[in-house]
C-alpha cells in the first residue's frame, strides 16, 4: 500500500482542510444577519428563491412540491459538492432514510435499505432479491452486484421512500432509487476532470456532448478512478485491503426525426475491481489466541497477518433503447427496452483475525489452518421491456403500462483456509500452496426468473373545493416465476433424505399492489397528503441451504401522511412525512455450520461451508417513522439544508424451524433484529457561492450522523431451555462524518473555456467508529471501521 501523498507541505495541507470546513461558517453570520431583511422583501422580484426541483417519481415530469409522496433528490450540483463517484458515497447519510453499505466480501455489491426495509441478509444469490429497486434511466438493475460501479454524468438521483409496488412493481417494498443521466443536448460542449488525492487516489472524467448533426445528437462519457488500499497487507505479493479501481464508458445517441417522435439509444460498459474490507479483532473470546495475534481496538493501518488477497472483479455492460411518441398534445406513448450482462468474481480473505484462535484438540497450534478465503463466480444476463401510456384530460392525469423482465443467473462458491501455523504457540505461519481451480465447490446453483405486470394510476381533480382536492388511485398485477436448481453441495450432488440429485426450484406468485392517495392544496405553497401503498420483495430460495426449499414473497403495507410547504417567498422549503405500516412474511435466514461424518473415522467434521436455511417469519412486524427535509436560501450566496429521519422496525420473535447440527429442534421463538437500519439519522449541509477575483468561489460542508445499526439478525447466545437471550448481539457504533469542498470556478482560460480548481475531503475530521460489529463466544469481537479521512484536489475544464 502506498503512503498518503503530500501534494503540499503539512502546514498548508492542514490550512486547506480547515478552510474547507470553516469557509461556509465564516460567511454564515453575515448571511443570517440578512435573513430578517429578506423576509420582509416578499414583493421584491429579485429576492432569491429556491430552484424548482423536477422529479419523475410518477412516470411524468412534475414539481417536487406537487408530488404527493416522500421523495428526496440529489442534483448534479449536490453530487459534485459531495464528490459522489458511486452509490456507495451516499452511505455516509446524504439522505437519512437511505442506507447504503458494501457487501463486505465483495464491495462491488451494495446493500440498500430505505426506511429500514430492503435487505435483512445475503441477497447476492441467484434466487434472492433486494427490497429496494435501483433504476438507471428507467431500467431496473436486477442484481446488487455491479451497483458500486462508477456513475456517469448524472442529472439527478431520486430516492422514493416507502412501497412503490404500483408504478415500479417487484422488489420495491422499501422504495426505489432512480438515477437519471444527462442526455445528449446537441449543443456542443465538453468537460474534463483530473484529480489526485491521498492513498494514491486519482480520478479522470471526460464528458463530450457533440453538436447536433442532422437529426442526431451524440454524448460520450468516460470515467476512471482508483485508490490504493486503506489497510496494508503484510504479504507483499498480495493486494492490500480496501483497494479499488473503477472505469467505464457510455455512448448515448438521440434521434429526433420529427417534432413528436424521438429514439434514444445508450450503450455502457464498466469495470470495477476492489479488494475486500479488513475485519479487525477487537476483543478475544474464550478460546486461546495465537501468539501472533494483536488486538486492534482502533482503526488499523496494517493487518496483523499477511494473507493471499486479490481484487474481486465486476464487469457490466448493456444496451438501452427508448422510444417516445407524442401522439397528441395530451397523450404520450413510451417504450423502454434494455439488455444487460453482468460478471462478478469474489476473492475474500479479510477475516483472518477471527480464525486465529485454537481449535485443535491437541492443545497446540502446530498444523492448524486459518484465514478463510471465500471465492465465488457470478453471472447474470437480463432483458426488460416496459410500455407506458401517459395522458391527461381536463381533470384527469393518468399513466398505464405493461412490463416484462427475465434474467438468467448462475453462481458457484468455495471456501478454504490459506495459511497454516508452524509452531505450538501460533507465532509463525506459512502460506499454503493451493490451486484454487482444484478445490471442490461448496455450492452451485442456477435460476431463471421471469416477471410480468400490468399497471395503471390516475389522479382526478373533482370540481369541488376550488380544484384543491386531488384523488389518486392505482394498482398493479404482477406475476413472478423462478425455475432453477441447486446442483452442488460440498463438491457433490445434494443428498436429502437419501435422495441424491439436484434440488429443484419451481415456484410462482401472483400479486395485486394497490395505492390510494388523497392530496389537498391548502394554499399555493402548501400541500397536504395521505397515502396507502403496498410493495413486495419476490420469493425465492437460499443457495446456501441444503434442500433449496422456496420461501414466499415478503410484503410491506404502509400508511403515510405528509406536508410540502414553501414559505418566505419560496426561499424556504419544508417537506414532512410520517408513516406507519406492517412487514409480513419476512424472509429470515438461520445459520449453522454444516456437519458431516469423516468417511474414515466416522467423526463429525466442521466444514468451511456457510449453511443457511431461509423461512418466512410468522406474524407481522411493525414499521413507523418520521422524515423532515428543510432547505433555505438565506441569501443570494448562501443555502442551508437539513434532513432527519427516524426509522423504527419491530420484528416479532421467530421460531427457527430447522434442525441444529446435532439434530435438535428449537421450540421457542427468539428475537430478530432489523439490520442495516439506524433508528435516527440526520444530515446538515451549507453551500456558499459568490463572485471573487473574476471567478466564482464555492464552499460546501456537510455533516452526517446516525446512532448505529445491527448487522446480525439474531443474538449470540440463549438459555438452552427458555431461549432467553444471555448474550445479545452487539450493535454497530454510530458516528458523525463531515465532508467538505472548496472550489474556485469559472476561471476564464479563453472565450470558450473555463477552469475549476477544488480542494475536497471526505471524513474531514478523521472520525472513527466501529460501524459493523459481531461477536463469537469462542473467537471474540470483530468488526469493520469506517474509512479514514481522504482528501485531494480536482481540476475541471469546461468548453
CSV table of N, CA and C in Angstrom, one decimal, residues 577-686:
chain,number,residue,atom,x,y,z
A,577,UNK,N,-43.0,14.0,6.4
A,577,UNK,CA,-43.7,12.7,6.2
A,577,UNK,C,-43.6,11.9,7.5
A,578,UNK,N,-44.8,11.3,7.8
A,578,UNK,CA,-44.8,10.3,8.9
A,578,UNK,C,-45.5,9.1,8.4
A,579,UNK,N,-45.1,7.9,8.8
A,579,UNK,CA,-45.6,6.7,8.3
A,579,UNK,C,-45.7,5.6,9.3
A,580,UNK,N,-46.6,4.7,9.1
A,580,UNK,CA,-46.8,3.5,9.9
A,580,UNK,C,-47.2,2.4,9.0
A,581,UNK,N,-46.8,1.2,9.3
A,581,UNK,CA,-47.1,0.0,8.5
A,581,UNK,C,-46.8,-1.3,9.0
A,582,UNK,N,-46.9,-2.3,8.2
A,582,UNK,CA,-46.7,-3.7,8.7
A,582,UNK,C,-45.7,-4.4,7.7
A,583,UNK,N,-45.0,-5.3,8.2
A,583,UNK,CA,-43.9,-6.1,7.5
A,583,UNK,C,-44.4,-7.5,7.6
A,584,UNK,N,-44.8,-8.2,6.5
A,584,UNK,CA,-45.4,-9.5,6.6
A,584,UNK,C,-44.5,-10.5,5.8
A,585,UNK,N,-44.5,-11.8,6.2
A,585,UNK,CA,-43.8,-12.9,5.6
A,585,UNK,C,-42.3,-12.5,5.4
A,586,UNK,N,-41.7,-11.9,6.4
A,586,UNK,CA,-40.3,-11.5,6.4
A,586,UNK,C,-39.4,-12.7,6.1
A,587,UNK,N,-38.5,-12.6,5.2
A,587,UNK,CA,-37.6,-13.6,4.8
A,587,UNK,C,-36.4,-13.6,5.8
A,588,UNK,N,-36.4,-14.6,6.6
A,588,UNK,CA,-35.4,-14.7,7.7
A,588,UNK,C,-34.4,-15.9,7.4
A,589,UNK,N,-33.1,-15.7,7.6
A,589,UNK,CA,-32.1,-16.7,7.5
A,589,UNK,C,-31.7,-17.2,8.9
A,590,UNK,N,-31.5,-18.5,9.0
A,590,UNK,CA,-30.9,-19.0,10.2
A,590,UNK,C,-29.7,-19.8,9.8
A,591,UNK,N,-28.6,-19.5,10.5
A,591,UNK,CA,-27.3,-20.1,10.1
A,591,UNK,C,-26.8,-21.1,11.0
A,592,UNK,N,-26.0,-22.1,10.5
A,592,UNK,CA,-25.3,-23.1,11.3
A,592,UNK,C,-24.2,-23.7,10.5
A,593,UNK,N,-23.2,-24.2,11.2
A,593,UNK,CA,-22.2,-24.9,10.5
A,593,UNK,C,-22.7,-26.2,10.0
A,594,UNK,N,-22.5,-26.5,8.7
A,594,UNK,CA,-22.9,-27.8,8.2
A,594,UNK,C,-21.9,-28.9,8.6
A,595,UNK,N,-22.5,-30.0,9.3
A,595,UNK,CA,-21.6,-31.0,9.8
A,595,UNK,C,-21.8,-32.3,9.0
A,596,UNK,N,-20.7,-33.0,8.7
A,596,UNK,CA,-20.8,-34.2,8.0
A,596,UNK,C,-19.8,-35.2,8.7
A,597,UNK,N,-20.0,-36.5,8.4
A,597,UNK,CA,-19.1,-37.5,9.0
A,597,UNK,C,-17.9,-37.7,8.2
A,598,UNK,N,-16.8,-37.9,9.0
A,598,UNK,CA,-15.5,-38.3,8.3
A,598,UNK,C,-15.6,-39.7,7.8
A,599,UNK,N,-15.4,-39.9,6.5
A,599,UNK,CA,-15.6,-41.3,5.9
A,599,UNK,C,-14.7,-42.3,6.5
A,600,UNK,N,-13.6,-41.9,7.1
A,600,UNK,CA,-12.6,-42.9,7.6
A,600,UNK,C,-12.9,-43.2,9.1
A,601,UNK,N,-13.0,-42.1,9.9
A,601,UNK,CA,-13.1,-42.3,11.4
A,601,UNK,C,-14.5,-42.2,11.8
A,602,UNK,N,-15.5,-41.7,11.0
A,602,UNK,CA,-16.8,-41.6,11.5
A,602,UNK,C,-17.1,-40.4,12.4
A,603,UNK,N,-16.1,-39.6,12.6
A,603,UNK,CA,-16.2,-38.4,13.5
A,603,UNK,C,-16.9,-37.3,12.8
A,604,UNK,N,-17.6,-36.4,13.5
A,604,UNK,CA,-18.2,-35.2,12.9
A,604,UNK,C,-17.1,-34.3,12.5
A,605,UNK,N,-17.3,-33.7,11.3
A,605,UNK,CA,-16.3,-32.7,10.8
A,605,UNK,C,-17.1,-31.4,10.6
A,606,UNK,N,-16.4,-30.3,10.9
A,606,UNK,CA,-17.0,-29.0,10.6
A,606,UNK,C,-16.3,-28.5,9.4
A,607,UNK,N,-17.1,-28.2,8.4
A,607,UNK,CA,-16.5,-27.7,7.1
A,607,UNK,C,-16.5,-26.2,7.1
A,608,UNK,N,-15.8,-25.6,6.1
A,608,UNK,CA,-15.8,-24.1,5.9
A,608,UNK,C,-17.0,-23.6,5.3
A,609,UNK,N,-17.9,-24.5,4.8
A,609,UNK,CA,-19.1,-24.0,4.2
A,609,UNK,C,-20.1,-23.3,5.1
A,610,UNK,N,-20.6,-22.1,4.7
A,610,UNK,CA,-21.6,-21.5,5.5
A,610,UNK,C,-23.0,-22.0,5.0
A,611,UNK,N,-23.7,-22.6,6.0
A,611,UNK,CA,-25.0,-23.1,5.7
A,611,UNK,C,-26.1,-22.3,6.3
A,612,UNK,N,-27.1,-21.9,5.5
A,612,UNK,CA,-28.2,-21.2,5.9
A,612,UNK,C,-29.5,-21.8,5.4
A,613,UNK,N,-30.5,-21.7,6.2
A,613,UNK,CA,-31.9,-22.1,5.8
A,613,UNK,C,-32.8,-20.8,6.0
A,614,UNK,N,-33.6,-20.6,5.0
A,614,UNK,CA,-34.5,-19.4,5.0
A,614,UNK,C,-35.9,-19.8,5.1
A,615,UNK,N,-36.6,-18.9,5.9
A,615,UNK,CA,-38.0,-19.2,6.1
A,615,UNK,C,-38.8,-17.8,6.1
A,616,UNK,N,-40.1,-17.9,6.0
A,616,UNK,CA,-40.9,-16.7,6.2
A,616,UNK,C,-41.4,-16.6,7.6
A,617,UNK,N,-41.0,-15.6,8.3
A,617,UNK,CA,-41.4,-15.4,9.7
A,617,UNK,C,-42.9,-15.3,9.9
A,618,UNK,N,-43.5,-15.9,10.9
A,618,UNK,CA,-44.9,-15.8,11.2
A,618,UNK,C,-45.2,-14.4,11.7
A,619,UNK,N,-46.4,-14.0,11.7
A,619,UNK,CA,-46.8,-12.7,12.3
A,619,UNK,C,-46.4,-11.6,11.4
A,620,UNK,N,-46.6,-10.4,12.0
A,620,UNK,CA,-46.2,-9.2,11.2
A,620,UNK,C,-45.4,-8.2,12.0
A,621,UNK,N,-44.4,-7.7,11.4
A,621,UNK,CA,-43.6,-6.7,12.0
A,621,UNK,C,-44.2,-5.3,11.9
A,622,UNK,N,-43.8,-4.4,12.7
A,622,UNK,CA,-44.3,-3.0,12.8
A,622,UNK,C,-43.3,-2.0,12.2
A,623,UNK,N,-43.7,-1.1,11.4
A,623,UNK,CA,-42.9,-0.1,10.8
A,623,UNK,C,-43.5,1.3,11.2
A,624,UNK,N,-42.6,2.2,11.6
A,624,UNK,CA,-43.1,3.5,11.8
A,624,UNK,C,-41.9,4.5,11.7
A,625,UNK,N,-42.2,5.7,11.4
A,625,UNK,CA,-41.1,6.7,11.3
A,625,UNK,C,-41.6,8.1,10.9
A,626,UNK,N,-40.6,8.9,10.9
A,626,UNK,CA,-40.8,10.3,10.6
A,626,UNK,C,-39.6,10.9,9.8
A,627,UNK,N,-39.9,11.7,8.8
A,627,UNK,CA,-38.9,12.3,8.0
A,627,UNK,C,-39.1,13.8,7.8
A,628,UNK,N,-38.1,14.6,7.8
A,628,UNK,CA,-38.1,16.0,7.6
A,628,UNK,C,-37.0,16.5,6.7
A,629,UNK,N,-37.3,17.2,5.7
A,629,UNK,CA,-36.3,17.8,4.8
A,629,UNK,C,-36.5,19.3,4.7
A,630,UNK,N,-35.5,20.1,5.1
A,630,UNK,CA,-35.6,21.6,5.1
A,630,UNK,C,-34.5,22.2,4.3
A,631,UNK,N,-34.8,23.2,3.6
A,631,UNK,CA,-33.8,24.0,2.9
A,631,UNK,C,-34.2,25.4,2.8
A,632,UNK,N,-33.2,26.3,3.0
A,632,UNK,CA,-33.5,27.7,2.9
A,632,UNK,C,-32.4,28.4,2.1
A,633,UNK,N,-32.8,29.2,1.2
A,633,UNK,CA,-31.8,30.1,0.5
A,633,UNK,C,-31.8,31.4,1.3
A,634,UNK,N,-30.9,31.5,2.2
A,634,UNK,CA,-30.8,32.6,3.2
A,634,UNK,C,-30.4,33.9,2.4
A,635,UNK,N,-29.5,33.8,1.5
A,635,UNK,CA,-29.2,35.0,0.7
A,635,UNK,C,-28.9,34.5,-0.7
A,636,UNK,N,-28.6,35.4,-1.6
A,636,UNK,CA,-28.2,35.0,-3.0
A,636,UNK,C,-27.0,34.0,-2.9
A,637,UNK,N,-26.2,34.1,-1.9
A,637,UNK,CA,-25.0,33.4,-1.8
A,637,UNK,C,-25.0,32.1,-1.0
A,638,UNK,N,-25.9,32.1,0.0
A,638,UNK,CA,-25.9,31.0,1.0
A,638,UNK,C,-27.2,30.2,1.0
A,639,UNK,N,-27.0,28.8,0.9
A,639,UNK,CA,-28.1,27.9,1.0
A,639,UNK,C,-27.8,26.9,2.2
A,640,UNK,N,-28.8,26.7,3.0
A,640,UNK,CA,-28.6,25.7,4.2
A,640,UNK,C,-29.6,24.7,4.1
A,641,UNK,N,-29.2,23.4,4.2
A,641,UNK,CA,-30.2,22.3,4.1
A,641,UNK,C,-30.0,21.4,5.4
A,642,UNK,N,-31.1,20.8,5.8
A,642,UNK,CA,-31.1,19.9,6.9
A,642,UNK,C,-32.1,18.8,6.7
A,643,UNK,N,-31.8,17.5,7.0
A,643,UNK,CA,-32.7,16.4,6.9
A,643,UNK,C,-32.6,15.5,8.1
A,644,UNK,N,-33.7,14.9,8.5
A,644,UNK,CA,-33.7,14.0,9.6
A,644,UNK,C,-34.7,12.8,9.3
A,645,UNK,N,-34.3,11.7,9.8
A,645,UNK,CA,-35.2,10.5,9.7
A,645,UNK,C,-35.1,9.7,10.9
A,646,UNK,N,-36.3,9.3,11.4
A,646,UNK,CA,-36.5,8.3,12.4
A,646,UNK,C,-37.1,7.1,11.8
A,647,UNK,N,-36.5,5.9,11.8
A,647,UNK,CA,-37.0,4.7,11.2
A,647,UNK,C,-37.0,3.6,12.2
A,648,UNK,N,-38.1,3.1,12.6
A,648,UNK,CA,-38.2,2.1,13.6
A,648,UNK,C,-38.9,0.8,13.0
A,649,UNK,N,-38.2,-0.3,13.2
A,649,UNK,CA,-38.7,-1.6,12.7
A,649,UNK,C,-38.7,-2.6,13.8
A,650,UNK,N,-39.9,-3.1,14.1
A,650,UNK,CA,-40.0,-4.1,15.2
A,650,UNK,C,-40.5,-5.4,14.5
A,651,UNK,N,-39.7,-6.5,14.7
A,651,UNK,CA,-39.9,-7.8,14.1
A,651,UNK,C,-40.3,-8.7,15.2
A,652,UNK,N,-41.4,-9.5,15.1
A,652,UNK,CA,-41.8,-10.4,16.1
A,652,UNK,C,-40.8,-11.6,16.3
A,653,UNK,N,-40.7,-12.1,17.5
A,653,UNK,CA,-39.9,-13.2,17.8
A,653,UNK,C,-40.3,-14.4,16.8
A,654,UNK,N,-39.2,-15.1,16.4
A,654,UNK,CA,-39.4,-16.1,15.3
A,654,UNK,C,-38.8,-17.4,15.7
A,655,UNK,N,-39.5,-18.4,15.4
A,655,UNK,CA,-39.0,-19.8,15.6
A,655,UNK,C,-38.1,-20.3,14.5
A,656,UNK,N,-37.0,-20.8,14.9
A,656,UNK,CA,-36.1,-21.5,13.9
A,656,UNK,C,-36.6,-22.8,13.6
A,657,UNK,N,-37.2,-23.1,12.4
A,657,UNK,CA,-37.9,-24.3,12.1
A,657,UNK,C,-36.9,-25.4,11.7
A,658,UNK,N,-35.6,-25.1,11.6
A,658,UNK,CA,-34.7,-26.1,11.1
A,658,UNK,C,-33.9,-26.8,12.1
A,659,UNK,N,-33.6,-28.1,11.9
A,659,UNK,CA,-32.8,-28.8,12.9
A,659,UNK,C,-31.4,-28.2,13.1
A,660,UNK,N,-30.9,-28.3,14.3
A,660,UNK,CA,-29.5,-27.8,14.6
A,660,UNK,C,-28.5,-28.9,14.1
A,661,UNK,N,-27.2,-28.6,14.2
A,661,UNK,CA,-26.2,-29.6,13.7
A,661,UNK,C,-26.3,-30.9,14.4
A,662,UNK,N,-26.8,-30.9,15.7
A,662,UNK,CA,-26.9,-32.2,16.4
A,662,UNK,C,-28.2,-32.8,16.2
A,663,UNK,N,-29.1,-32.3,15.4
A,663,UNK,CA,-30.4,-32.9,15.1
A,663,UNK,C,-31.5,-32.3,15.9
A,664,UNK,N,-31.2,-31.5,16.9
A,664,UNK,CA,-32.3,-31.0,17.8
A,664,UNK,C,-33.1,-29.9,17.1
A,665,UNK,N,-34.4,-29.8,17.5
A,665,UNK,CA,-35.2,-28.7,17.1
A,665,UNK,C,-35.4,-27.8,18.2
A,666,UNK,N,-35.3,-26.5,18.0
A,666,UNK,CA,-35.5,-25.5,19.0
A,666,UNK,C,-37.0,-25.1,18.9
A,667,UNK,N,-37.7,-25.1,20.0
A,667,UNK,CA,-39.2,-25.0,20.0
A,667,UNK,C,-39.6,-23.6,20.6
A,668,UNK,N,-38.7,-22.7,20.9
A,668,UNK,CA,-39.1,-21.4,21.5
A,668,UNK,C,-38.6,-20.3,20.5
A,669,UNK,N,-39.5,-19.4,20.1
A,669,UNK,CA,-39.1,-18.3,19.3
A,669,UNK,C,-38.0,-17.4,19.9
A,670,UNK,N,-37.2,-16.8,19.0
A,670,UNK,CA,-36.1,-15.9,19.5
A,670,UNK,C,-36.3,-14.5,18.9
A,671,UNK,N,-35.7,-13.5,19.5
A,671,UNK,CA,-35.8,-12.1,19.0
A,671,UNK,C,-35.0,-12.0,17.6
A,672,UNK,N,-35.5,-11.1,16.8
A,672,UNK,CA,-34.9,-10.9,15.5
A,672,UNK,C,-34.6,-9.4,15.4
A,673,UNK,N,-33.4,-9.0,15.0
A,673,UNK,CA,-33.1,-7.6,14.8
A,673,UNK,C,-33.2,-7.2,13.3
A,674,UNK,N,-33.7,-6.0,13.1
A,674,UNK,CA,-33.6,-5.4,11.7
A,674,UNK,C,-32.2,-4.9,11.5
A,675,UNK,N,-31.6,-5.2,10.4
A,675,UNK,CA,-30.2,-4.9,10.1
A,675,UNK,C,-30.1,-3.7,9.1
A,676,UNK,N,-29.0,-3.1,9.1
A,676,UNK,CA,-28.6,-2.0,8.2
A,676,UNK,C,-29.6,-0.8,8.3
A,677,UNK,N,-30.0,-0.6,9.6
A,677,UNK,CA,-31.0,0.5,9.8
A,677,UNK,C,-30.7,1.2,11.1
A,678,UNK,N,-30.1,2.4,11.0
A,678,UNK,CA,-30.0,3.2,12.2
A,678,UNK,C,-31.4,3.8,12.5
A,679,UNK,N,-31.7,3.9,13.8
A,679,UNK,CA,-33.0,4.4,14.2
A,679,UNK,C,-33.1,5.9,13.9
A,680,UNK,N,-32.0,6.6,14.2
A,680,UNK,CA,-32.0,8.0,14.0
A,680,UNK,C,-30.9,8.4,13.1
A,681,UNK,N,-31.1,9.2,12.1
A,681,UNK,CA,-30.1,9.7,11.1
A,681,UNK,C,-30.4,11.1,10.8
A,682,UNK,N,-29.4,11.9,10.6
A,682,UNK,CA,-29.5,13.3,10.2
A,682,UNK,C,-28.4,13.8,9.3
A,683,UNK,N,-28.7,14.9,8.6
A,683,UNK,CA,-27.7,15.5,7.7
A,683,UNK,C,-27.9,17.0,7.6
A,684,UNK,N,-26.8,17.7,7.7
A,684,UNK,CA,-26.9,19.2,7.6
A,684,UNK,C,-25.8,19.6,6.5
A,685,UNK,N,-26.2,20.5,5.6
A,685,UNK,CA,-25.2,21.0,4.7
A,685,UNK,C,-25.3,22.5,4.5
A,686,UNK,N,-24.2,23.1,4.2
A,686,UNK,CA,-24.1,24.5,4.0
A,686,UNK,C,-23.4,24.7,2.6
